[in-house]
Amino acid sequence: EVQLLESGGGLVQSGGSLRLSCAASGFTFSNYAMSWVRQAPGKGLEWVSSLRGSGTSAFYTDSVKGRFTISRDNSKNTLYLQMNSLRAEDTALYYCAKGNSSSGMDVWGQGTTVTVSS
Amino acid sequence: QSVLTQPPSVSAAPGQKVTISCSGSSSNIGNKYVSWYQQLPGTAPKLLIFENNKRPSGIPDRFSGSKSGTSATLGITGLQTGDEADYYCGTWDTSLSGWVFGGGTKLTVL
């Protein structure tokens, strides 16, 4: 069964850091681009960052550039999101998702909640 | 303000048909594949349509997608109460070098 399982969310003060993890199973992880997508309470989906299967070519939405870093360990089938200098507006449910612009994001995790207190 | 524009809400009676529009530009929908996602209350999004009009395995043919120019449309026929959800369109934007999503459309089955 293809599965994504996020972890690492929590409550952090403004300016703090968190590292999210996404453990993948059921598919050849290194063959696929992976993304982080977030959803603030009561709001729509917002793309955060994507990384190609090889680990090269990372992409970020403007609001997180310079603060967040996406990475992956293909030997551990795990995607990461290092989040520094967190702000209240980063408060959201963070999903990891598999896929690219052709296949669409075809597998989603259940999400991990990040709450930034000011 | 989302890069892709969707109506905030649509509604129809059980058994009827509904369409949800998604408007973009030449840097996204105009030159890239569109995908559609269904988010039932309290759950993660689920891929409904990819490459503009293809359905993943397990998605019923009541769901369809189309694209024309810089706009895309999701169609749902034979509406069921279980279809009540938020629906999002998404695609890659070449100018932004990132994914963009519509603001979401809440479907109510009356």
mmCIF file of C-alpha atoms in Angstrom, chain A:
data_model
loop_
_atom_site.group_PDB
_atom_site.id
_atom_site.type_symbol
_atom_site.label_atom_id
_atom_site.label_comp_id
_atom_site.label_asym_id
_atom_site.label_seq_id
_atom_site.Cartn_x
_atom_site.Cartn_y
_atom_site.Cartn_z
ATOM 1 C CA GLU A 1 0.000 0.000 0.000
ATOM 2 C CA VAL A 2 1.302 3.422 -0.964
ATOM 3 C CA GLN A 3 1.500 5.572 2.143
ATOM 4 C CA LEU A 4 2.896 8.857 3.418
ATOM 5 C CA LEU A 5 3.192 9.563 7.134
ATOM 6 C CA GLU A 6 4.097 13.027 8.381
ATOM 7 C CA SER A 7 5.511 13.836 11.789
ATOM 8 C CA GLY A 8 7.340 16.602 13.615
ATOM 9 C CA GLY A 9 4.622 19.194 13.988
ATOM 10 C CA GLY A 10 3.945 20.970 17.238
ATOM 11 C CA LEU A 11 3.649 24.252 19.084
ATOM 12 C CA VAL A 12 6.572 26.658 18.710
ATOM 13 C CA GLN A 13 7.145 30.313 19.520
ATOM 14 C CA SER A 14 7.524 32.908 16.815
ATOM 15 C CA GLY A 15 11.120 32.866 15.559
ATOM 16 C CA GLY A 16 11.578 29.224 16.462
ATOM 17 C CA SER A 17 12.323 26.170 14.331
ATOM 18 C CA LEU A 18 10.782 22.807 13.533
ATOM 19 C CA ARG A 19 11.705 19.939 11.236
ATOM 20 C CA LEU A 20 8.902 18.007 9.604
ATOM 21 C CA SER A 21 9.402 14.488 8.294
ATOM 22 C CA CYS A 22 7.400 12.457 5.807
ATOM 23 C CA ALA A 23 8.013 8.701 5.737
ATOM 24 C CA ALA A 24 7.083 7.070 2.450
ATOM 25 C CA SER A 25 6.292 3.432 1.758
ATOM 26 C CA GLY A 26 4.839 1.287 -0.998
ATOM 27 C CA PHE A 27 6.594 2.923 -3.963
ATOM 28 C CA THR A 28 10.110 3.640 -5.255
ATOM 29 C CA PHE A 29 10.602 6.911 -3.396
ATOM 30 C CA SER A 30 13.622 8.134 -5.366
ATOM 31 C CA ASN A 31 11.675 8.057 -8.627
ATOM 32 C CA TYR A 32 9.178 10.717 -7.616
ATOM 33 C CA ALA A 33 9.020 14.414 -6.961
ATOM 34 C CA MET A 34 7.649 15.243 -3.522
ATOM 35 C CA SER A 35 5.989 18.364 -2.172
ATOM 36 C CA TRP A 36 4.818 20.047 0.995
ATOM 37 C CA VAL A 37 1.396 21.699 0.912
ATOM 38 C CA ARG A 38 -0.137 23.519 3.868
ATOM 39 C CA GLN A 39 -3.629 24.497 4.885
ATOM 40 C CA ALA A 40 -4.238 27.213 7.454
ATOM 41 C CA PRO A 41 -7.309 26.740 9.672
ATOM 42 C CA GLY A 42 -10.440 27.257 7.600
ATOM 43 C CA LYS A 43 -8.440 28.185 4.484
ATOM 44 C CA GLY A 44 -7.540 26.615 1.172
ATOM 45 C CA LEU A 45 -4.510 24.662 0.008
ATOM 46 C CA GLU A 46 -1.208 26.510 -0.286
ATOM 47 C CA TRP A 47 1.811 24.956 -1.960
ATOM 48 C CA VAL A 48 4.996 25.371 0.099
ATOM 49 C CA SER A 49 7.864 23.530 -1.585
ATOM 50 C CA SER A 50 8.755 20.746 -4.014
ATOM 51 C CA LEU A 51 11.843 18.626 -4.627
ATOM 52 C CA ARG A 52 12.647 16.353 -7.530
ATOM 53 C CA GLY A 53 13.321 12.671 -6.980
ATOM 54 C CA SER A 54 17.068 13.075 -7.338
ATOM 55 C CA GLY A 55 17.110 15.711 -4.603
ATOM 56 C CA THR A 56 18.204 18.436 -6.983
ATOM 57 C CA SER A 57 16.088 21.406 -8.034
ATOM 58 C CA ALA A 58 14.162 22.563 -5.008
ATOM 59 C CA PHE A 59 11.320 25.057 -5.389
ATOM 60 C CA TYR A 60 9.700 27.295 -2.771
ATOM 61 C CA THR A 61 6.788 29.668 -2.490
ATOM 62 C CA ASP A 62 8.008 33.229 -1.993
ATOM 63 C CA SER A 63 6.799 33.557 1.593
ATOM 64 C CA VAL A 64 9.105 30.772 2.840
ATOM 65 C CA LYS A 65 12.205 31.369 0.719
ATOM 66 C CA GLY A 66 15.263 31.773 2.912
ATOM 67 C CA ARG A 67 13.445 30.345 5.942
ATOM 68 C CA PHE A 68 12.416 26.812 4.898
ATOM 69 C CA THR A 69 14.584 24.076 3.373
ATOM 70 C CA ILE A 70 13.223 20.968 1.704
ATOM 71 C CA SER A 71 15.403 17.860 1.521
ATOM 72 C CA ARG A 72 15.127 14.112 1.163
ATOM 73 C CA ASP A 73 17.010 10.986 2.134
ATOM 74 C CA ASN A 74 16.260 8.440 -0.550
ATOM 75 C CA SER A 75 18.021 5.714 1.443
ATOM 76 C CA LYS A 76 15.484 6.246 4.221
ATOM 77 C CA ASN A 77 12.483 6.987 1.963
ATOM 78 C CA THR A 78 11.938 10.193 3.867
ATOM 79 C CA LEU A 79 11.168 13.789 2.917
ATOM 80 C CA TYR A 80 11.974 16.666 5.257
ATOM 81 C CA LEU A 81 11.042 20.293 5.712
ATOM 82 C CA GLN A 82 13.317 22.353 7.941
ATOM 83 C CA MET A 83 11.398 25.424 9.052
ATOM 84 C CA ASN A 84 13.313 28.311 10.641
ATOM 85 C CA SER A 85 12.283 31.815 11.708
ATOM 86 C CA LEU A 86 8.702 30.656 12.040
ATOM 87 C CA ARG A 87 5.924 33.224 11.976
ATOM 88 C CA ALA A 88 2.320 33.176 13.141
ATOM 89 C CA GLU A 89 1.211 32.998 9.498
ATOM 90 C CA ASP A 90 3.021 29.649 9.130
ATOM 91 C CA THR A 91 0.413 28.085 11.425
ATOM 92 C CA ALA A 92 -1.235 25.344 9.386
ATOM 93 C CA LEU A 93 -1.745 21.659 8.758
ATOM 94 C CA TYR A 94 1.226 20.551 6.658
ATOM 95 C CA TYR A 95 0.736 17.748 4.145
ATOM 96 C CA CYS A 96 3.377 15.950 2.156
ATOM 97 C CA ALA A 97 2.340 14.752 -1.280
ATOM 98 C CA LYS A 98 3.807 12.615 -4.054
ATOM 99 C CA GLY A 99 3.738 13.511 -7.710
ATOM 100 C CA ASN A 100 4.495 16.075 -10.357
ATOM 101 C CA SER A 101 2.614 18.478 -12.585
ATOM 102 C CA SER A 102 1.748 15.696 -15.014
ATOM 103 C CA SER A 103 0.609 12.994 -12.622
ATOM 104 C CA GLY A 104 -0.827 15.457 -10.158
ATOM 105 C CA MET A 105 -0.284 15.029 -6.443
ATOM 106 C CA ASP A 106 -1.579 11.491 -6.374
ATOM 107 C CA VAL A 107 -0.799 10.468 -2.802
ATOM 108 C CA TRP A 108 -1.199 12.630 0.315
ATOM 109 C CA GLY A 109 -0.320 12.047 3.935
ATOM 110 C CA GLN A 110 -2.711 12.762 6.778
ATOM 111 C CA GLY A 111 -0.861 15.946 7.731
ATOM 112 C CA THR A 112 0.978 17.283 10.760
ATOM 113 C CA THR A 113 -0.068 20.441 12.585
ATOM 114 C CA VAL A 114 2.267 23.365 13.122
ATOM 115 C CA THR A 115 1.180 26.108 15.496
ATOM 116 C CA VAL A 116 3.312 29.228 15.873
ATOM 117 C CA SER A 117 2.485 31.377 18.871
ATOM 118 C CA SER A 118 3.271 35.061 18.872
#
